[in-house]
Coordinates of C-alpha atoms in Angstrom, one line a residue:
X1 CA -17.9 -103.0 -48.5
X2 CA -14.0 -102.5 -48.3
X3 CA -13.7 -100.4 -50.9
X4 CA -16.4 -98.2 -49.3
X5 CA -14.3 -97.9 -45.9
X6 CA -11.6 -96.9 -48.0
X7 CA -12.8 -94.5 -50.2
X8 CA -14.1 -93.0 -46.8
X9 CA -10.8 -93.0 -44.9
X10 CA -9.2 -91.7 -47.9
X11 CA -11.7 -88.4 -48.1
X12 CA -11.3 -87.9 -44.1
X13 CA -7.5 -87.9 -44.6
X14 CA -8.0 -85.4 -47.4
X15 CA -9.9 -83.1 -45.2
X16 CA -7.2 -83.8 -42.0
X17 CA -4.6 -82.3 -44.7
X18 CA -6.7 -79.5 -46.0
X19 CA -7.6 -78.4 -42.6
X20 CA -4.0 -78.5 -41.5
X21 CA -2.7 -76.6 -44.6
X22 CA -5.0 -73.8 -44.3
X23 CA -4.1 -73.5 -40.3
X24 CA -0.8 -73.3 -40.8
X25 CA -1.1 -70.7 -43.6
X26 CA -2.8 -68.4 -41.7
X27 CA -0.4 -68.9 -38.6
X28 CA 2.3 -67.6 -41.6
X29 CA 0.3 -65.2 -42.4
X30 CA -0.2 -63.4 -39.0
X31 CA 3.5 -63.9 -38.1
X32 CA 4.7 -62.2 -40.9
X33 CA 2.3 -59.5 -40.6
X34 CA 3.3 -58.8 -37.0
X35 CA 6.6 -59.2 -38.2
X36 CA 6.5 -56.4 -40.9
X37 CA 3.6 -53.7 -39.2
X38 CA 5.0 -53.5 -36.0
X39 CA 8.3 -54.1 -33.3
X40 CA 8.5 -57.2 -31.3
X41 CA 6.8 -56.2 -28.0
X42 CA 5.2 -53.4 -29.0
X43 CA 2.3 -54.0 -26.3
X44 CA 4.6 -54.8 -24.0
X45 CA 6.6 -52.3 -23.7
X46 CA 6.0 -50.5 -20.2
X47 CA 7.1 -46.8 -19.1
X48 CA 8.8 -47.2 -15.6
X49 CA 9.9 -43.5 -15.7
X50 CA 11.1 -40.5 -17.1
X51 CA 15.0 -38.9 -16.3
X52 CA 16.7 -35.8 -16.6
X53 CA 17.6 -35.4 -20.2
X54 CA 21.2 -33.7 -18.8
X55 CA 21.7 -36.9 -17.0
X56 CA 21.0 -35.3 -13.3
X57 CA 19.7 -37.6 -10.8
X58 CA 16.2 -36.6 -10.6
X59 CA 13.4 -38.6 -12.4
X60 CA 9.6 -38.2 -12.8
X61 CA 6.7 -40.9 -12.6
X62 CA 5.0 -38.9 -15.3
X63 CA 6.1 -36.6 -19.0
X64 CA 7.3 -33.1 -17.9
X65 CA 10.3 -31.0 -18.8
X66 CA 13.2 -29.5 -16.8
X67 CA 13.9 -25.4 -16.1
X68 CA 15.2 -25.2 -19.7
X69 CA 11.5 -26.8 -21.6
X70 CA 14.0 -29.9 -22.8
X71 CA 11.6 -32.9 -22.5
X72 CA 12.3 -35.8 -19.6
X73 CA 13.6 -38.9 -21.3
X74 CA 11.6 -42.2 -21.2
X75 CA 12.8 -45.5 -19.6
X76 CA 11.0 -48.7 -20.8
X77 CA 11.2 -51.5 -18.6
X78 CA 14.3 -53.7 -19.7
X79 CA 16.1 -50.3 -20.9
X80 CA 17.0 -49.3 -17.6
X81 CA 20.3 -48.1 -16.8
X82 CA 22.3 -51.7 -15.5
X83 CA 22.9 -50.2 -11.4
X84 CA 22.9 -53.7 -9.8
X85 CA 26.4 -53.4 -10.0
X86 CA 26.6 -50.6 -7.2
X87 CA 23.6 -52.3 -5.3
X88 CA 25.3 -53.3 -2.0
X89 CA 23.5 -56.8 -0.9
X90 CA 23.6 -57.5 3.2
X91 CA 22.5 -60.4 4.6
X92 CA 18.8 -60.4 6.6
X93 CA 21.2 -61.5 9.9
X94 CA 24.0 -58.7 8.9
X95 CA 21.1 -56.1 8.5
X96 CA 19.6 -56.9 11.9
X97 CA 22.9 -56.9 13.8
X98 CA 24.1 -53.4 12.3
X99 CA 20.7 -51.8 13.7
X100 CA 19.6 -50.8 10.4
X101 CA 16.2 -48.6 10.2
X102 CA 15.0 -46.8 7.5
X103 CA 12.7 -44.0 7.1
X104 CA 10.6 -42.9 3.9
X105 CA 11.5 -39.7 2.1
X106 CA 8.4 -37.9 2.8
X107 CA 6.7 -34.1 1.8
X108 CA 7.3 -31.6 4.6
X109 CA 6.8 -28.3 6.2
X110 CA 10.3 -27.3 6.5
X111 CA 10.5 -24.4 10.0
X112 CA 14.2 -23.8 10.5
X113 CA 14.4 -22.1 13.9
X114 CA 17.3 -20.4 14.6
X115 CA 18.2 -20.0 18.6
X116 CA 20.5 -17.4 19.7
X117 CA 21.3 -15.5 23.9
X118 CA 20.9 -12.0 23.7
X119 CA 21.0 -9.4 26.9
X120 CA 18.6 -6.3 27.6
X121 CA 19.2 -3.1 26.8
X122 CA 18.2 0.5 26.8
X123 CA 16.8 2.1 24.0
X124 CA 19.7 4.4 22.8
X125 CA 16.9 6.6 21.5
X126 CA 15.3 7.7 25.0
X127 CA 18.7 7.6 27.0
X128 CA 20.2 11.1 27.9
X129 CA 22.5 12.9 30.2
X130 CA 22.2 15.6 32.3
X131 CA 24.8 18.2 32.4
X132 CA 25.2 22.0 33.0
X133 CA 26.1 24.5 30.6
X134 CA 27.1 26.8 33.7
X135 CA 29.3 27.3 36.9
X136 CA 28.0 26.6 40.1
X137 CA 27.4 24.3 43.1
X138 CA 24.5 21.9 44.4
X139 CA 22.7 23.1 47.4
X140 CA 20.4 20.1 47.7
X141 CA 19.5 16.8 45.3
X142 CA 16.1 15.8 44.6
X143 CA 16.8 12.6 42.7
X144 CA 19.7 11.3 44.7
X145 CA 19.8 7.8 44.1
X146 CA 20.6 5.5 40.9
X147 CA 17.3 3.5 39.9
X148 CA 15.3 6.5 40.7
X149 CA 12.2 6.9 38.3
X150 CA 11.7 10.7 37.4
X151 CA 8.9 11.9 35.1
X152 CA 9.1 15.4 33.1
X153 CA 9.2 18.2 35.0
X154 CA 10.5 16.9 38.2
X155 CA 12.9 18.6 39.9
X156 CA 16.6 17.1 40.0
X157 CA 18.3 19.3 42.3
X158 CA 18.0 23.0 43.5
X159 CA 21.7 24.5 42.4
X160 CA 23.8 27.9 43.5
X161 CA 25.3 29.8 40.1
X162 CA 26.3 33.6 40.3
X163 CA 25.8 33.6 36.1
X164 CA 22.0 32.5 37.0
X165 CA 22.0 35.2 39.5
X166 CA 23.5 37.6 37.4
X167 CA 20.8 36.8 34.5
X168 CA 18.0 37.1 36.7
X169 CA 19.2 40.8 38.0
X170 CA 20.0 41.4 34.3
X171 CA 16.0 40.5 33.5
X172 CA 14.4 42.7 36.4
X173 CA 16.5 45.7 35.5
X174 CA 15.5 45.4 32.1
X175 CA 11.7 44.8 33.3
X176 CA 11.8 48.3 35.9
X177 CA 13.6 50.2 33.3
X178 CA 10.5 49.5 31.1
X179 CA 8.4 50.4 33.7
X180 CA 9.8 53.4 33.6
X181 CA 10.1 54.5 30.4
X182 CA 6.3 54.1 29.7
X183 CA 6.6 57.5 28.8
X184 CA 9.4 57.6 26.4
X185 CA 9.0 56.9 22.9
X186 CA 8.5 53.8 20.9
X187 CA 12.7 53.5 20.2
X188 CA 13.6 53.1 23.5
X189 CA 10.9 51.2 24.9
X190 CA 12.0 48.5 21.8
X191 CA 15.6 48.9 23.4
X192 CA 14.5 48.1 27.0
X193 CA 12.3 44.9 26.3
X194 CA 15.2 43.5 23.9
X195 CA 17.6 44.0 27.1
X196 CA 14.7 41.9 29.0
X197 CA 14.0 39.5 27.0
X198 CA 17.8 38.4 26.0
X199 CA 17.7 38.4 29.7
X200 CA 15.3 35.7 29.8
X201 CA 17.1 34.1 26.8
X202 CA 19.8 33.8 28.6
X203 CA 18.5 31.3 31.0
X204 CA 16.4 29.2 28.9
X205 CA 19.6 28.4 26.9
X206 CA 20.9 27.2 30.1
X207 CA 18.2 24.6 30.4
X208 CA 16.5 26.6 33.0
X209 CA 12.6 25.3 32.7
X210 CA 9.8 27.7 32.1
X211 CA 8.4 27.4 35.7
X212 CA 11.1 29.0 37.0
X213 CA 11.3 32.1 34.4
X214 CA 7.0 32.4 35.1
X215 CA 7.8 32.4 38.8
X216 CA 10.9 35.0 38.5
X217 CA 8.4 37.3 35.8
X218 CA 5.6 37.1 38.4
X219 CA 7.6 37.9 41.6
X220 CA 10.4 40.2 40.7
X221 CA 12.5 38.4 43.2
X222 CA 16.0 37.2 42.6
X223 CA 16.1 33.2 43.5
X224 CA 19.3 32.4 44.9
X225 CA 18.9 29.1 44.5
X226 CA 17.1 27.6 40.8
X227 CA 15.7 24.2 40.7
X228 CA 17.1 22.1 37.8
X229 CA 14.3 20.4 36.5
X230 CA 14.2 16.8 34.3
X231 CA 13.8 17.1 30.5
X232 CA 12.2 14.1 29.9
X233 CA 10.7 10.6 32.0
X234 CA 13.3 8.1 32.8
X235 CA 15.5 5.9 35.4
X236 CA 18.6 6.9 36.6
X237 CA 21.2 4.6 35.4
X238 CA 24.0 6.3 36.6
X239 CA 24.2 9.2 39.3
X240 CA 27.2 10.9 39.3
X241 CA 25.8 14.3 41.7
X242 CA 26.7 14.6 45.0
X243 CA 24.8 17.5 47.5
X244 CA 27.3 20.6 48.0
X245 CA 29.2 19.5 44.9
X246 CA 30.9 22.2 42.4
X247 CA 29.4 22.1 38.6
X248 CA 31.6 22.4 35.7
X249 CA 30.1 23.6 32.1
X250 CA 29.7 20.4 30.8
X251 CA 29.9 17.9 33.0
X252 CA 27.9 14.7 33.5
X253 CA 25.3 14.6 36.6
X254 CA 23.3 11.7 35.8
X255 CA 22.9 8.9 32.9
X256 CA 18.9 8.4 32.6
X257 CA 16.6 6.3 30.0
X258 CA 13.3 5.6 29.6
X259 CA 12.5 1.9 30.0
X260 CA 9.0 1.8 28.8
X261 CA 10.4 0.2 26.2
X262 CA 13.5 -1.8 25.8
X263 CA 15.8 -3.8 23.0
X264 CA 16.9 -7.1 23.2
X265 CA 19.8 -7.2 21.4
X266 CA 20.4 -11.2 20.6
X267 CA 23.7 -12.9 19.4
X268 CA 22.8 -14.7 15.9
X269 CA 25.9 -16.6 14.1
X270 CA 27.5 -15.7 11.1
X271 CA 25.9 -19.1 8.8
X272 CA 22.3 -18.4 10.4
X273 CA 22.2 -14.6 9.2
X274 CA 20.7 -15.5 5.8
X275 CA 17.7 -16.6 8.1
X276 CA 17.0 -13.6 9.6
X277 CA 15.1 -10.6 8.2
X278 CA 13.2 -7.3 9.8
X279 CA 9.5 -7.9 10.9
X280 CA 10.6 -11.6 11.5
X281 CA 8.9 -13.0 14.5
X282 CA 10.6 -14.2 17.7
X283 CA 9.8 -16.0 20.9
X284 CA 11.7 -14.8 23.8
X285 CA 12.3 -16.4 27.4
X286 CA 13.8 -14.2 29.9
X287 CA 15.8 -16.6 32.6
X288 CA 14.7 -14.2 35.7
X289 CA 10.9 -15.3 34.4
X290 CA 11.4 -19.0 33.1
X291 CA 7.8 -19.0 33.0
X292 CA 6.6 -16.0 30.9
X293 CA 7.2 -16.3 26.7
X294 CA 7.3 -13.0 25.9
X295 CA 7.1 -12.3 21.7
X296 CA 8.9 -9.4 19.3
X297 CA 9.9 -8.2 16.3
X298 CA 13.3 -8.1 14.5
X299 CA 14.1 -4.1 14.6
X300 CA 17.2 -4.1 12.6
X301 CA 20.1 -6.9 11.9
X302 CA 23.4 -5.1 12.5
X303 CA 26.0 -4.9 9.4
X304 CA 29.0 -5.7 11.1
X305 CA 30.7 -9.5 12.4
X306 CA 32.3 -9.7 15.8
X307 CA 35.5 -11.3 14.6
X308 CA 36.2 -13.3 18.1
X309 CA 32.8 -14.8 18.1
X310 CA 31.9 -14.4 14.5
X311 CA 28.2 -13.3 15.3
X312 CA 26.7 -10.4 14.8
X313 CA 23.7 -8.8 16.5
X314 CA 20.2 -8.2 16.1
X315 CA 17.7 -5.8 17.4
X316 CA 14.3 -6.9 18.6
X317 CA 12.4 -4.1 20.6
X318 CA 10.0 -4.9 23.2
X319 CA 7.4 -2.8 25.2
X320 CA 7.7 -3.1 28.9
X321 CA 5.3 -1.4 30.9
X322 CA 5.6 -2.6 34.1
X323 CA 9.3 -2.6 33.7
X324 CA 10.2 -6.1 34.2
X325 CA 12.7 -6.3 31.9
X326 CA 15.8 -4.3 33.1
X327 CA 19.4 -3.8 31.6
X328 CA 21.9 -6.8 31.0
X329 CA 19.4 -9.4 31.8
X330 CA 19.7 -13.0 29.9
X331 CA 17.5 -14.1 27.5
X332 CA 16.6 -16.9 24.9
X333 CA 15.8 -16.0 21.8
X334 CA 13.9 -18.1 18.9
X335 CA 13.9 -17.1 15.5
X336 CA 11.1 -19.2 13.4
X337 CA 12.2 -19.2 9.9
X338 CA 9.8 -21.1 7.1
X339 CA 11.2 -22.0 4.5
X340 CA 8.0 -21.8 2.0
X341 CA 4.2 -22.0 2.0
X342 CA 4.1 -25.2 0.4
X343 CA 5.8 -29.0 1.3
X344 CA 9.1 -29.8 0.0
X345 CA 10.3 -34.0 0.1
X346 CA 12.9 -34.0 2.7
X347 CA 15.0 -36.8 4.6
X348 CA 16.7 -36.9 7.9
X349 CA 20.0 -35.5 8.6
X350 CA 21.0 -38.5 9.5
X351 CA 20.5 -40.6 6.5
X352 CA 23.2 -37.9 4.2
X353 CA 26.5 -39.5 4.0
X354 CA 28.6 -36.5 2.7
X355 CA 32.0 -37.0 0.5
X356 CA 33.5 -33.7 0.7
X357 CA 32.2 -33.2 -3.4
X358 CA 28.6 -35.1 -3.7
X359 CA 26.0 -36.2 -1.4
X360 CA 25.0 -39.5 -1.6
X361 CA 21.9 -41.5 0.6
X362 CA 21.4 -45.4 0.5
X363 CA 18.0 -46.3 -0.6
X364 CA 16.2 -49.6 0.5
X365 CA 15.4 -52.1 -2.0
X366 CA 14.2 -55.2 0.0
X367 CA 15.5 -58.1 1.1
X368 CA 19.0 -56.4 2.0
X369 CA 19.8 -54.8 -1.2
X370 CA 20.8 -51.2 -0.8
X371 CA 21.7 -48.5 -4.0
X372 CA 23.6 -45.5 -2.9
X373 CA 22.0 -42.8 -4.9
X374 CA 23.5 -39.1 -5.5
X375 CA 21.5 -36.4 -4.4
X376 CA 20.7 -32.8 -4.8
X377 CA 20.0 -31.2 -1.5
X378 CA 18.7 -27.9 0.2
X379 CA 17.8 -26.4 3.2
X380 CA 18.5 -27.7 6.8
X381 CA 15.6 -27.3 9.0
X382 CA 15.7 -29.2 12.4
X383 CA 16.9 -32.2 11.5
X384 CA 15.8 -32.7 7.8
X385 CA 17.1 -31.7 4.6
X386 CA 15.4 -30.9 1.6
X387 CA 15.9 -32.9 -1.4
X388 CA 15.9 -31.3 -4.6
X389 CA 16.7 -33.9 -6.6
X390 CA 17.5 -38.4 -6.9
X391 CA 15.2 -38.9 -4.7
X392 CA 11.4 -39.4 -5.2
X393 CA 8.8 -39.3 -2.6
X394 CA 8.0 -42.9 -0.8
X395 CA 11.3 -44.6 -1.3
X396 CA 13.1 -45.4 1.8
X397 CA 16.3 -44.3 2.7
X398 CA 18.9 -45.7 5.8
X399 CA 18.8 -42.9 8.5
X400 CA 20.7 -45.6 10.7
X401 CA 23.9 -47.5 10.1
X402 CA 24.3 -46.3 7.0
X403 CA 28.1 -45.5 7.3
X404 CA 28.7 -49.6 7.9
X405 CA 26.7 -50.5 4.7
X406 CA 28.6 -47.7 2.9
X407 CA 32.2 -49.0 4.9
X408 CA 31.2 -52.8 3.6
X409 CA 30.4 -51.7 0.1
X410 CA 33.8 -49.8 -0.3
X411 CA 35.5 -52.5 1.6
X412 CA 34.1 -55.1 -1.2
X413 CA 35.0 -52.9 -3.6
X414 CA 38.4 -52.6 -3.2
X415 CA 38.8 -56.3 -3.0
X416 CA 36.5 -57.0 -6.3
X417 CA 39.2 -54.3 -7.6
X418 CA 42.6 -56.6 -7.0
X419 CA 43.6 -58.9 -9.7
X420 CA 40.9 -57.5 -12.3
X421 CA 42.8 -54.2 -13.1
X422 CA 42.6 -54.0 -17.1
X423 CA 45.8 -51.9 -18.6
X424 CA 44.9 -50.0 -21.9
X425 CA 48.2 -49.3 -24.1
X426 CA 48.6 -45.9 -25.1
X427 CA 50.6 -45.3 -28.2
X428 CA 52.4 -42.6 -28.3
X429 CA 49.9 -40.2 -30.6
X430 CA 47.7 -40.9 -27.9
X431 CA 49.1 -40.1 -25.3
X432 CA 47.4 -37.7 -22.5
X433 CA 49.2 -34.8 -21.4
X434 CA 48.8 -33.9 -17.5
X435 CA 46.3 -31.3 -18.6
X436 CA 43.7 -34.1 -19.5
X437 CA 42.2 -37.4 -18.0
X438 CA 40.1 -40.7 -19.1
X439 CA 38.1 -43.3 -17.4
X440 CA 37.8 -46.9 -18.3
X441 CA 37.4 -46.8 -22.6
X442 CA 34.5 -49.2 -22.2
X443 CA 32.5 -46.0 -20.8
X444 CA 30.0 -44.1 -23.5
X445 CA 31.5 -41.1 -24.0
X446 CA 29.7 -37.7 -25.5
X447 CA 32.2 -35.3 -27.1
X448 CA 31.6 -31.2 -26.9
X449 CA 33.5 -28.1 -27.0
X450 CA 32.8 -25.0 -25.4
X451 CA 34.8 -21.9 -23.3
X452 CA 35.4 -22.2 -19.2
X453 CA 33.5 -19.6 -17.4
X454 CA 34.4 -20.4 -14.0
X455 CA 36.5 -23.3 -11.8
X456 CA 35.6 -24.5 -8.4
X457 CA 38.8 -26.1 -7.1
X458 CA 37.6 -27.0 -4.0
X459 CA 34.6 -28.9 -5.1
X460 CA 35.7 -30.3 -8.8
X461 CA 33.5 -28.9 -11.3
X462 CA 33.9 -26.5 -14.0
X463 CA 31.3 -23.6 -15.5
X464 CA 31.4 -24.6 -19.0
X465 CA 29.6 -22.5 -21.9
X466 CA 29.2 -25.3 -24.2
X467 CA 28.2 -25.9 -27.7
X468 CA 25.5 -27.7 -29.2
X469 CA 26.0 -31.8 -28.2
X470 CA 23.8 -33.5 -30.8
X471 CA 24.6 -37.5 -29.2
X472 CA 22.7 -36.3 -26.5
X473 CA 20.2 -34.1 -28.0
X474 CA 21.6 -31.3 -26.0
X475 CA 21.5 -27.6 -27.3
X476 CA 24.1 -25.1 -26.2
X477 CA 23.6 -24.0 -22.9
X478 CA 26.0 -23.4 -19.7
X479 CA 26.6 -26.1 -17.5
X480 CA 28.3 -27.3 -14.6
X481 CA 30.2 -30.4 -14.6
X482 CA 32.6 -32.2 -12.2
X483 CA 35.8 -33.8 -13.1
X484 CA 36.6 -37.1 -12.8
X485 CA 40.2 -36.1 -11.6
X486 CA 40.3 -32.6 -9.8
X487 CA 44.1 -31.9 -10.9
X488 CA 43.6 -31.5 -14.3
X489 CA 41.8 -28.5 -13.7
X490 CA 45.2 -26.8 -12.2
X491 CA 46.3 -26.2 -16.0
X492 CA 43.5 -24.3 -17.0
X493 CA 42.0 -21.0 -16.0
X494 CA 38.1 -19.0 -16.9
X495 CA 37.9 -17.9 -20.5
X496 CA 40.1 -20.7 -21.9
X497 CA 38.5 -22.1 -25.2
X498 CA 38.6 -26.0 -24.5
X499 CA 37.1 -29.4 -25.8
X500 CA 35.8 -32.2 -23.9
X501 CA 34.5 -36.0 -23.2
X502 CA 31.4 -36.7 -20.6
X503 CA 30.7 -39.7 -19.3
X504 CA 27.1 -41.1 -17.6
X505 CA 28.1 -42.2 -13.9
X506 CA 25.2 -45.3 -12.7
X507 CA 23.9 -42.6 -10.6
X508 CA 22.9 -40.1 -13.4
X509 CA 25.1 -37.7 -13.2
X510 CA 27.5 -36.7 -16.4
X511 CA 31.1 -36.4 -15.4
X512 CA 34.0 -34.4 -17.6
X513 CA 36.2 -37.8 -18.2
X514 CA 38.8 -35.5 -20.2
X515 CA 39.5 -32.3 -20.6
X516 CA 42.2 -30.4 -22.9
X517 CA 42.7 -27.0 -24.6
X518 CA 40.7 -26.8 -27.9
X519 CA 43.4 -26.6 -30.1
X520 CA 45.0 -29.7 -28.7
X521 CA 42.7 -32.2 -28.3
X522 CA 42.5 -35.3 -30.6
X523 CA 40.4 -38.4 -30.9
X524 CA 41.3 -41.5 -28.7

């Protein structure tokens, strides 16, 4: 019986090891096989984005490819670019004492409306004067009092000229003497009506009206006195006649326009003309009727800047009927500009902190932590700016007390920065002339070479043509870049063959991290 029990313990501890041995060579088996057919992780490996491939701050949730068809690179989770380093971290306390609120960058209608005063004003198409073209003196006015509405055809005044009398005498000697002559032959009878009808000539080119040469052919009377009659309708702006007055050839009698329909001739400043085009629609609110809108039309937008006020002006012409809008009155003036049909992300004004050479916004990350992020902006409209790029749509951005945060992260800075200064020794081959500049040498840096087409001094970048870069997969193209340190671009000048280091900044953008003339530059 005991040599049974063993004999069985003996085969179960044979099976035990059997079982064992084949487990564990299978384990070996799959481990190597994972090992050698594919990388560690392979399923694990997650997408959080795409970026810019020319290192701009502007990413994309899904594949696509920037203005030049280069593909947007992938980020995998773990490979993203180390920025908690520039994250500033505020206490929940801190956050609520500073009055912190945030607001999402959102997709918006952007309406820029551009206000401006303007003043009413004649149509210098339907003003006119009336003058004489004759000698002579004003028996009685007709129109004798500035405001006065005339139409066409009314008479003006009745005026005294011995020329008029003369021409008239001329005309019905001319007219007898044909009479006359019925007789004669065809010669003179052509002579007689020439002499009578330059006669009549005669005082139509001095603006006498038809119904008074009709009433002079038709009564073959002299009229000591002719009625001066008005060319056109109109209000008398100006009246200069007086009864009993003398006339002088040329001389001004009244200053008339027709007011039907007026301009409005509006005051737009000199950085809101690029808003403003012909046809553009604008509201209008007249201060003697605060509550009538009236609407118009840009006419025209004048060419030239009024140097004291730097504005120029624009046209807008408006019917007026019942002429309540007269000369020199105020106005208010709204021009609605959109800026397109569709929705563009935008952020409030308020939530820009600008440096003079980039544009940066803090962006929310919870529980306190704030990432100042460069970004690409665009029109103004009423508060909001567009974004064009470093921003996407969704993320939430400080629109108040963003100055402190950004005060305490520089303050912070600048104490992390004492007592951690690392000094590089530069040998003498390689030293950097003033013409050139470096960053930190722990920076990646991406060498190219390529010719300067133009320099911004007063922002720190550089138009470079560049070459191929193939560390970043970068074809050759034309580029701006800002410089790390803005007077090193004093020694160089457009056309000016030169070779070059960029540098990625946390924020995506690639700075020029040294600069030097082609023929110059060496390896650090």
């Amino acid at each position: 019986m005991t040599l049974i029990l063993k004999l069985i313990v003996a085969g179960m501890m044979l099976m035990t090891m059997l079982a064992v041995g084949y487990w564990w060579g299978k384990t070996q088996s799959q481990s190597d096989t994972a090992h050698t057919d594919s990388p560690p992780d392979s399923k694990e490996r997650k997408v959080l984005y795409y970026r810019n491939p020319m290192g701009l701050p502007d990413t994309s949730p899904v594949p696509k490819k920037d203005p030049m068809g280069m593909d947007y690179l992938p980020v995998y989770a773990g490979e993203e670019p180390p920025s908690e380093q520039n994250v500033v971290t505020i206490s929940t306390e801190k956050v609520q004492k500073l009055g912190v609120r945030t607001e999402a960058a959102a997709l918006r209608e952007l309406i820029r409306t551009v206000r401006a005063v303007a003043t009413v004003q004649p149509d210098e198409r339907s003003q006119y004067t009336v003058v004489t073209k004759f000698e002579g003196w004003i028996h009685r006015l007709h129109v004798n009092a500035t405001g006065q509405t005339v139409r066409k055809g009314d008479v003006l005044m009745d005026i005294y000229s011995p020329e008029l009398i003369t021409a008239q005498q001329e005309y019905l000697i001319a007219a007898r003497g044909l009479q006359a002559l019925a007789d004669a032959d065809a010669q003179t009878r052509a002579a007689m009506q020439r002499l009578a009808a330059s006669a009549l000539q005669k005082l139509r080119n001095w603006d006498i009206a038809e119904t008074e040469i009709r009433r002079l052919q038709h009564s073959g009377e002299v009229q000591q006195y002719l009625a001066l009659r008005a060319k056109a309708d109109g209000v008398v702006l100006e009246k200069k006649a007086v009864a009993g007055q003398r006339m002088m050839p040329g001389e001004t009698l009244y200053e008339m326009a027709d007011l039907s329909a007026v301009w409005l001739l509006a005051d737009v400043f000199e950085q809101d003309l690029g808003m403003i085009h012909p046809g553009q629609l604008v509201t209008i609110r007249i201060d003697a009727y605060p509550d009538k809108v009236f609407n118009g039309k840009v006419a025209f937008v004048y060419p030239q800047i009024t140097p004291e006020t730097r504005t120029a002006s624009v046209r807008i012409e408006l019917p007026n009927p019942d002429g309540k809008l007269k000369p020199a009155m105020y106005a208010h003036v709204e021009f609605a500009s959109f800026h397109s049909k569709n929705k563009v992300l935008t952020v409030p004004d308020s939530a820009v902190l600008d440096t003079g050479t980039r544009r940066v916004v803090l962006v929310d990350l919870g529980a306190g932590r704030y990432e100042p992020r460069t970004v690409k902006l665009g029109m103004h409209a009423d508060g909001y700016t567009e974004v064009l790029g470093g921003l996407r749509s969704g993320e939430a951005v400080v629109v108040k007390a963003n100055f402190l945060i950004d005060a305490e992260s520089n303050f912070k800075s600048a104490l992390n920065s004492f007592g951690h200064n690392t000094y590089y020794p530069v040998s003498e081959a390689q030293e950097i002339t003033s013409s050139s500049t470096a960053l930190s040498p722990a920076q990646v840096r991406y060498r190219g070479e390529g010719q300067i087409e133009a320099i911004d001094f007063a922002h720190a970048t550089v138009t470079l043509a560049h070459g191929p870069i193939p560390s970043l997969k970068w074809p050759a193209m034309t580029m701006d870049f800002r410089i790390q340190e803005p007077t090193a671009l004093q020694s160089f000048k457009p056309g000016q063959k030169v070779a070059f280091e960029i540098a990625e900044e946390p924020a995506g953008e690639f700075v020029i991290v040294r600069i030097q003339p082609a023929d110059s530059f060496h390896d650090h």
